[in-house]
Short mmCIF file of C-alpha atoms (C1' of nucleotides) in Angstrom, two decimals:
data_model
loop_
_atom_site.label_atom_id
_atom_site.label_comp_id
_atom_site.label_asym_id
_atom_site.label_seq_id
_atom_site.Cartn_x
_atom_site.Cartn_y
_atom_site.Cartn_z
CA UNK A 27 93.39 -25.03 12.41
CA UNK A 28 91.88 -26.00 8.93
CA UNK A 29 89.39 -23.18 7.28
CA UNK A 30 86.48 -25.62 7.45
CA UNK A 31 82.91 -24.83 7.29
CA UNK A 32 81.24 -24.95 10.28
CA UNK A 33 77.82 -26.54 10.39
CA UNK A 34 74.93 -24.45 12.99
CA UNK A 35 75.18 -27.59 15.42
CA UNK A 36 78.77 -26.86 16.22
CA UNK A 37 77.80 -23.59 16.00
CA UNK A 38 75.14 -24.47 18.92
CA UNK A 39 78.42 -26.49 20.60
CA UNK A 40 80.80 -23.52 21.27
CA UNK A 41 77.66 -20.75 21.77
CA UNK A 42 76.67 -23.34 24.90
CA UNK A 43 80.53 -22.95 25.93
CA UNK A 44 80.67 -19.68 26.00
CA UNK A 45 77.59 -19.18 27.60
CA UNK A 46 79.62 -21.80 30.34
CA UNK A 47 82.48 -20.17 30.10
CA UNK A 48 80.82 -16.72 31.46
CA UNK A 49 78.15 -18.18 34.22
CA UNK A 50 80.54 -21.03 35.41
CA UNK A 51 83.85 -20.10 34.64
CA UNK A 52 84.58 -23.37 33.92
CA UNK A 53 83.59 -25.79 30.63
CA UNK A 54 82.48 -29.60 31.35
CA UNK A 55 81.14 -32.20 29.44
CA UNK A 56 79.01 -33.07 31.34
CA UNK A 57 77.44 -29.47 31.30
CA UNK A 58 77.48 -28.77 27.51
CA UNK A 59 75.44 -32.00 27.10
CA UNK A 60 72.88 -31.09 29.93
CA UNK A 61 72.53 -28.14 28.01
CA UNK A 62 72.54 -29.44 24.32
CA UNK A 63 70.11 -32.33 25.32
CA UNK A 64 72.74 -34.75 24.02
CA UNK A 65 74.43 -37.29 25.77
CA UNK A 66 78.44 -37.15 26.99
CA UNK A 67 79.95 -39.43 24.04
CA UNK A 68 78.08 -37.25 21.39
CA UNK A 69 79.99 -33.45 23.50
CA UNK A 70 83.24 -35.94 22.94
CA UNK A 71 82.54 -36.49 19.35
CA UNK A 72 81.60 -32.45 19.12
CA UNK A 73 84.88 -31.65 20.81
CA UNK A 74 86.98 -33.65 18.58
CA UNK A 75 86.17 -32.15 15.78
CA UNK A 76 86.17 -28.39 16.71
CA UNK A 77 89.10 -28.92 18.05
CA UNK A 78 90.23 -29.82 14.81
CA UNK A 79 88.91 -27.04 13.30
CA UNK A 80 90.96 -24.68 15.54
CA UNK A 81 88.08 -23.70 17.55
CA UNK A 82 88.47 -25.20 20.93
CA UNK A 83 91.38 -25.90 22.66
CA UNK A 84 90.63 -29.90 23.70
CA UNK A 85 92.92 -32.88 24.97
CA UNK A 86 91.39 -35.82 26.83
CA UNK A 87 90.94 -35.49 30.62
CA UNK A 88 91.96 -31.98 30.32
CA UNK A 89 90.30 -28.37 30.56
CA UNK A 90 87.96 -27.11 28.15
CA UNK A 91 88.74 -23.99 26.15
CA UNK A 92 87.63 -21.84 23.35
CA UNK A 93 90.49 -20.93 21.13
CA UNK A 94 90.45 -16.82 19.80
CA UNK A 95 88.35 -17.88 16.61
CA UNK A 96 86.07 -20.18 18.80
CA UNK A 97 85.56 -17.62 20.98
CA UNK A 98 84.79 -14.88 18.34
CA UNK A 99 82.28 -17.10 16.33
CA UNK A 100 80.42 -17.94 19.87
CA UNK A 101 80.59 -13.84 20.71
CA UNK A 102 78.93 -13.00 17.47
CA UNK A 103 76.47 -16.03 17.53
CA UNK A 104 75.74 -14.90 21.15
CA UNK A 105 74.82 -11.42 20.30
CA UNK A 106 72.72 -12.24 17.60
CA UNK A 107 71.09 -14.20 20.29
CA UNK A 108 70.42 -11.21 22.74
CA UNK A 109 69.31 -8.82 20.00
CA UNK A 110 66.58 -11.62 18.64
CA UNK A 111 65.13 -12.03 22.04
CA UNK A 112 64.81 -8.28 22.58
CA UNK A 113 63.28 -7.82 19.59
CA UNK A 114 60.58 -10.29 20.10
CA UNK A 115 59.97 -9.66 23.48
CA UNK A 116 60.46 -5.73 23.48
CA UNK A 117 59.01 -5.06 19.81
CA UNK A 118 56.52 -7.80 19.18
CA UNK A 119 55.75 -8.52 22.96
CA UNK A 120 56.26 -12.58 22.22
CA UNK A 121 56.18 -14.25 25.96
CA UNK A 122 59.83 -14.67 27.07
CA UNK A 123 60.33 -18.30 26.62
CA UNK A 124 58.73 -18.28 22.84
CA UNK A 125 60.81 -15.68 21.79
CA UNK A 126 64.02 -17.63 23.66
CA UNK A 127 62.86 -20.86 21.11
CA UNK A 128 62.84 -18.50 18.04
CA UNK A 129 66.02 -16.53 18.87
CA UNK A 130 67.98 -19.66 19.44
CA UNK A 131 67.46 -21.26 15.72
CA UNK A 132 67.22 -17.82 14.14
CA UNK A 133 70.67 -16.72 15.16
CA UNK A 134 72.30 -19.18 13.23
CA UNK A 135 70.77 -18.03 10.32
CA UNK A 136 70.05 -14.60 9.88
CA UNK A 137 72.35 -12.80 7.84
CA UNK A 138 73.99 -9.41 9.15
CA UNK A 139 72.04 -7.13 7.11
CA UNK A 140 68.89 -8.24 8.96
CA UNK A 141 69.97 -8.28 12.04
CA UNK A 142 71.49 -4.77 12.09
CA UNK A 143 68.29 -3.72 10.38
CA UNK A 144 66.27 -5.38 13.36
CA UNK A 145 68.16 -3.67 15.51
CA UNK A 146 68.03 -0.22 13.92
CA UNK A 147 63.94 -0.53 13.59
CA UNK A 148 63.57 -1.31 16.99
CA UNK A 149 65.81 1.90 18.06
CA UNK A 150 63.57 3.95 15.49
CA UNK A 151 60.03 2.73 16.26
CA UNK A 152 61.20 3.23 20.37
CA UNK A 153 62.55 6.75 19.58
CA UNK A 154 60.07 7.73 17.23
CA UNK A 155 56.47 6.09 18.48
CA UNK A 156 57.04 5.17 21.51
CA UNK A 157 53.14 5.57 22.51
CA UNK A 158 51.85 3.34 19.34
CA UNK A 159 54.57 0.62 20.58
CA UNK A 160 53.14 0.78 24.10
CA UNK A 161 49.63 0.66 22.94
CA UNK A 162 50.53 -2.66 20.73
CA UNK A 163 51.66 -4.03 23.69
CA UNK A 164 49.45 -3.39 26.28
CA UNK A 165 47.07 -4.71 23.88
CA UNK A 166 48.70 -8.01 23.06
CA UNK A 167 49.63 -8.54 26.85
CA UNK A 168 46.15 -8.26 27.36
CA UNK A 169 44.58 -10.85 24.90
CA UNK A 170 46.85 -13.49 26.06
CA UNK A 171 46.32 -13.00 29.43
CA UNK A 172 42.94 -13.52 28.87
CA UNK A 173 43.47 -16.72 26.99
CA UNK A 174 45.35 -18.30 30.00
CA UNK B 10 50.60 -43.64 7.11
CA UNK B 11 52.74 -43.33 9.92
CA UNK B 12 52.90 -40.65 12.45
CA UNK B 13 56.47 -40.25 12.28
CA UNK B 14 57.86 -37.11 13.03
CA UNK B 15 59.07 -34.83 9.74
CA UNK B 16 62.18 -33.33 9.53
CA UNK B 17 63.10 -29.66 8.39
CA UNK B 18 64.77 -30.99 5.32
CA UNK B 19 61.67 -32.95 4.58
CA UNK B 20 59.45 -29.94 4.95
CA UNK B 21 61.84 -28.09 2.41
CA UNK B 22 60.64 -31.23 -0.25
CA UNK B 23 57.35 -30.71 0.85
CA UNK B 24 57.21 -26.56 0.05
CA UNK B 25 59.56 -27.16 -3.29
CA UNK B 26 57.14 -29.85 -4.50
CA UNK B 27 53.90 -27.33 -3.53
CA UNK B 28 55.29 -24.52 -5.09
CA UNK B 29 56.37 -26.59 -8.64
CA UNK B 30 52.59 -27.97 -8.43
CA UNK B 31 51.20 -24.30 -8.14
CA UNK B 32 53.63 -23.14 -11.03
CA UNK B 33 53.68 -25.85 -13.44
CA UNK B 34 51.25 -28.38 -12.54
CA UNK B 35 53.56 -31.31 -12.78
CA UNK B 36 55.73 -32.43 -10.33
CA UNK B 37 59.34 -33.47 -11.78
CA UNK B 38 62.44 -35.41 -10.04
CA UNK B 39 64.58 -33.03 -12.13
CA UNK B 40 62.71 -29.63 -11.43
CA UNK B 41 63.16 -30.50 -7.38
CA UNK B 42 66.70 -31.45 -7.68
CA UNK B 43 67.30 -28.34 -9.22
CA UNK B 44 65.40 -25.99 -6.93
CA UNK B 45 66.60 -28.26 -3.39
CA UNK B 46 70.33 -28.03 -4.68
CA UNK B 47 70.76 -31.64 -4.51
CA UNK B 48 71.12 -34.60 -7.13
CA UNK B 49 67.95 -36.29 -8.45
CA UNK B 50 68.60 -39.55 -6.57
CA UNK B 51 68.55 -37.50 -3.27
CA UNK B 52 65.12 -36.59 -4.38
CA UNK B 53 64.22 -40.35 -5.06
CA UNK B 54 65.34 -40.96 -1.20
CA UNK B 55 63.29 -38.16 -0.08
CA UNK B 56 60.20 -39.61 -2.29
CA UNK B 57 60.79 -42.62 -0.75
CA UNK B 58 60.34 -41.73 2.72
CA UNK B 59 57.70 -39.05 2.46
CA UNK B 60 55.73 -41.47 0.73
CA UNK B 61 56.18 -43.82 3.77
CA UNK B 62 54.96 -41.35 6.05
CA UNK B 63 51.62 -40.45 3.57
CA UNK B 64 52.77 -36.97 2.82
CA UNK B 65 53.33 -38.10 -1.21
CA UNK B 66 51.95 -40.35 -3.31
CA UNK B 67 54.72 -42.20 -4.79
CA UNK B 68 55.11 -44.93 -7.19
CA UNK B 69 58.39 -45.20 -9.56
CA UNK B 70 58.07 -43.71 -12.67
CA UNK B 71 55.11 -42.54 -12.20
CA UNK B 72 53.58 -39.36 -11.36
CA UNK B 73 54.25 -37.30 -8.07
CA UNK B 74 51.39 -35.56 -6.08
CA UNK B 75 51.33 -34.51 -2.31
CA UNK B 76 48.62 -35.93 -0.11
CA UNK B 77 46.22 -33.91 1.69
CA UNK B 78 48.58 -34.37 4.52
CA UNK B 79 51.17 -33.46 2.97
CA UNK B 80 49.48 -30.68 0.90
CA UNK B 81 48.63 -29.19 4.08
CA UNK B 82 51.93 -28.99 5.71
CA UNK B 83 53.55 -27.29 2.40
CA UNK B 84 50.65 -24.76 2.60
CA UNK B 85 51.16 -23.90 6.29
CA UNK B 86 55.18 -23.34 5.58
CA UNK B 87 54.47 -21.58 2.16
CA UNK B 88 52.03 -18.95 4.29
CA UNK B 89 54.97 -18.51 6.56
CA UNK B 90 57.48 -18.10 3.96
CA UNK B 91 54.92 -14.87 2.38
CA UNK B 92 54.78 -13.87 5.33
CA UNK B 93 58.31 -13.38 6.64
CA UNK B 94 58.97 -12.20 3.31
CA UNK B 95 56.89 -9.65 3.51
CA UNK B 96 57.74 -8.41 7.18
CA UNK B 97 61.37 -8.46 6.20
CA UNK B 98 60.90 -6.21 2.56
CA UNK B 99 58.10 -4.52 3.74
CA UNK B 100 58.31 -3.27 7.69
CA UNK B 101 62.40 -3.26 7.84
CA UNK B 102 63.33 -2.66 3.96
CA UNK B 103 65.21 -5.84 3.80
CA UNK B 104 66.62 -6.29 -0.17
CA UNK B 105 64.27 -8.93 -1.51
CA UNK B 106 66.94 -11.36 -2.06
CA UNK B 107 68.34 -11.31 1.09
CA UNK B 108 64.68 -11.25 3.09
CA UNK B 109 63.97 -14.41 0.74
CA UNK B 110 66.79 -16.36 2.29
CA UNK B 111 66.33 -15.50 5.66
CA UNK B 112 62.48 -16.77 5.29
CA UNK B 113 63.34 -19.91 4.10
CA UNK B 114 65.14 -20.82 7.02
CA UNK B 115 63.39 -18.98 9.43
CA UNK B 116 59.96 -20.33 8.42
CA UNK B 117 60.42 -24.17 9.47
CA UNK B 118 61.17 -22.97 13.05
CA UNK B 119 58.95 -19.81 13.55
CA UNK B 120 56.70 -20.30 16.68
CA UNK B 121 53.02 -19.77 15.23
CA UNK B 122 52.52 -17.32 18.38
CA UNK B 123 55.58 -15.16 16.57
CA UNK B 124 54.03 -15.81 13.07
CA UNK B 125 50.80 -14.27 14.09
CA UNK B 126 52.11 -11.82 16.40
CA UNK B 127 54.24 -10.75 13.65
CA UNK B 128 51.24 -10.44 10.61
CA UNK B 129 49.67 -8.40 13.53
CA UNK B 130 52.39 -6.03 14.05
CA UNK B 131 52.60 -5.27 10.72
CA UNK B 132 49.01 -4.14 10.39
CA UNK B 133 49.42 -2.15 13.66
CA UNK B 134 52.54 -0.21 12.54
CA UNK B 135 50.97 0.55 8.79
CA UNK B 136 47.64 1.35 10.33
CA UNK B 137 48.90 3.76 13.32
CA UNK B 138 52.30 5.06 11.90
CA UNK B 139 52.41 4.96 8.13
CA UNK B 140 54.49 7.70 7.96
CA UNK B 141 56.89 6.88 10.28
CA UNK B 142 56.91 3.67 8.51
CA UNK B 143 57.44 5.45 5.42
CA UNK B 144 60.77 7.76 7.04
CA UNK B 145 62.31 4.82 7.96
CA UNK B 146 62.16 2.43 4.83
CA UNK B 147 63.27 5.58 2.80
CA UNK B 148 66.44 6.21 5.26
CA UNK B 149 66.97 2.94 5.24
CA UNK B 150 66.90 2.77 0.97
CA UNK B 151 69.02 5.76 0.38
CA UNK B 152 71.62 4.10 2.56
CA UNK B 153 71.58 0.96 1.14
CA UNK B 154 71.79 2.87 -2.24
CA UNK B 155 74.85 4.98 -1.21
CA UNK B 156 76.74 1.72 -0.43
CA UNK B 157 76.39 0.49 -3.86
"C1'" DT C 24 58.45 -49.33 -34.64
"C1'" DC C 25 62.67 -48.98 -32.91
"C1'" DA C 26 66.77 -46.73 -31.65
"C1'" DC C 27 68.23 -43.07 -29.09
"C1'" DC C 28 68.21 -39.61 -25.49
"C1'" DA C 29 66.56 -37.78 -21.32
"C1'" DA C 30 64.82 -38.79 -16.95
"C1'" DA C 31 64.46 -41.70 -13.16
"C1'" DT C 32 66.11 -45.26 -10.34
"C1'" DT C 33 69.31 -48.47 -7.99
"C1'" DA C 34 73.60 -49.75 -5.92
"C1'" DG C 35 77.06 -48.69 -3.08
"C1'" DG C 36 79.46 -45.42 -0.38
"C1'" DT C 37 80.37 -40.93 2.52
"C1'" DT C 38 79.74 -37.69 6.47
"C1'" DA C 39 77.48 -35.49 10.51
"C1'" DG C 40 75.46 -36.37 14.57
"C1'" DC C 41 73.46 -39.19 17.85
"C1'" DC C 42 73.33 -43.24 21.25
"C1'" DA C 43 74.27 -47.39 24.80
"C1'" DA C 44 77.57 -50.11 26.96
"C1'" DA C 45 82.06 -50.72 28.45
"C1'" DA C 46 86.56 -48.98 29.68
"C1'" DA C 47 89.59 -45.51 31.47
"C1'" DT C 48 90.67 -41.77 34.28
"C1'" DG C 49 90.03 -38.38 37.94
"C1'" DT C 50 88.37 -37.18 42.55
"C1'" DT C 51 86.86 -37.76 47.04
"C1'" DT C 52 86.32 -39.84 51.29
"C1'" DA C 53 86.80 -43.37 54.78
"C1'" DT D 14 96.20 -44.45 50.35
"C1'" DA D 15 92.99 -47.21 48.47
"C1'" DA D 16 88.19 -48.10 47.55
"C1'" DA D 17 84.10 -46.05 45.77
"C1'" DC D 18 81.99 -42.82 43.00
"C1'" DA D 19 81.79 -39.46 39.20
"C1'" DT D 20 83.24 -38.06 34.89
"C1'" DT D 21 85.11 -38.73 30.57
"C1'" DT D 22 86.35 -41.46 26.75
"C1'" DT D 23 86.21 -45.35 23.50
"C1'" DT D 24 83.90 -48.69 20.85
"C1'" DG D 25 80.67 -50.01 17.82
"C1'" DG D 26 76.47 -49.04 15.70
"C1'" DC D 27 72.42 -46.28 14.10
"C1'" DT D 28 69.82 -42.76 10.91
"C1'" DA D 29 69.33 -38.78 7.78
"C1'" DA D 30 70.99 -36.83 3.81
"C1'" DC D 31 73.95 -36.52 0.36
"C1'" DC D 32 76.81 -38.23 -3.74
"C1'" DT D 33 78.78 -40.90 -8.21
"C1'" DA D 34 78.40 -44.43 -11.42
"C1'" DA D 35 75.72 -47.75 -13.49
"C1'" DT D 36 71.21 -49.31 -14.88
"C1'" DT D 37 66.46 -49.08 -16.20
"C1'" DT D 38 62.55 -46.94 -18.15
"C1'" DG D 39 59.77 -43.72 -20.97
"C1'" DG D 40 59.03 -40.86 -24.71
"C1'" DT D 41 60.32 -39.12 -29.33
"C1'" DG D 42 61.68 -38.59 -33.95
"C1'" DA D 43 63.42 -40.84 -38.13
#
DNA sequence: TCACCAAATTAGGTTAGCCAAAAATGTTTA
DNA sequence: TAAACATTTTTGGCTAACCTAATTTGGTGA
């Protein structure tokens, strides 16, 4: 329940349980650590902890949940997420799984201002050049295409 | 010597220690304690092992230099650092300060295909749509300067 | 030149995060 | 329903990175 900082890696921990959460319904151990690349004791560990911090519900044996303030950290995390890998993909025309990579260490960094800003230039350039931004990336598809 | 992997933290030394070589020629304990955040025996630590992997040359007490190796990582994170920097202040109007921090995280993880697609964008937007370019950064400033 | 001060280093300790192996619990199936 | 299997948890131990306090070294000014 404590107002503890939380580090990006248990930041990473309740984004991957939310993203369970939604495509599963349910949350296992198992699953986060699939997910995470880590093994089951070090999810345990993870649990423990954020648990402490007020941000999962968690008792041994029993069902996984986010608690309100987990859920609303993992939300915002989540939707930095999306708007990174449009804006790579859409804007700068990075291949899909690249701009996945990027997005998912970038979102637990960027600070709001940028990422409303990224958001807003993408809108603007869309809206207002929409024929440049289609040239830029017809032209970029093209050249890697031709490097595979 | 070693081939060891380097960590993010590790490439942080690596930049600090470039950019206090580029600035004032010597390399101090004290100057990269100050500049990293830490205490100077965290920076002896740090000497110890990046010395162990050939990225500085290390001795106590005596003077610090980067290798070659290690030379050329700092440069390749620096260029990223300008880079972002420049994207961020330049293309979306991102206060200095703020773009600054947001480079210095995002530039240890930044895929070289975004890096380059990014420099590339850049060019493309100020070469084909200046003055859209223009509309938005000064929307975007008289905004920022209303909130103030 | 030597005593003093600043800088660097060592010693010893903390925390976050990870793991393998072993133990405990839960679930399924014969 | 009990054995067998799967999952979770505990235990004990590791590394990276940081710190404070104490010590050592290097340079400087009287």
């Amino acid at each position: 329940m404590s107002t503890l900082e939380i580090t990006k890696r248990e930041e990473e921990y309740l984004e991957t349980m939310y993203m369970l959460h939604r495509n599963k319904g349910i949350i296992r151990v198992k699953d986060i650590a699939k997910l995470m690349k880590v093994k089951p004791p070090s999810v345990v560990d993870a649990l423990k902890k954020l648990n402490e911090k007020g941000l999962v519900h968690y008792e041994k044996y029993d069902r996984i949940l986010l608690t309100e303030k987990g859920r609303k950290i993992a939300e915002a995390t989540y939707s930095k997420h999306v708007l990174l890998t449009e804006f790579f993909v859409e804007i700068l025309g990075i291949p899909p799984e690249i701009a996945e990579q990027d997005a998912c260490q970038f979102e637990h960094y960027v600070h709001e201002i940028t990422a409303e800003r990224i958001k807003e230039f993408a809108k603007f350039i869309q809206e207002q050049c929409p024929y440049v931004l289609k040239q830029f990336l017809k032209e970029k598809l093209t050249e890697d295409k031709r490097k595979r």
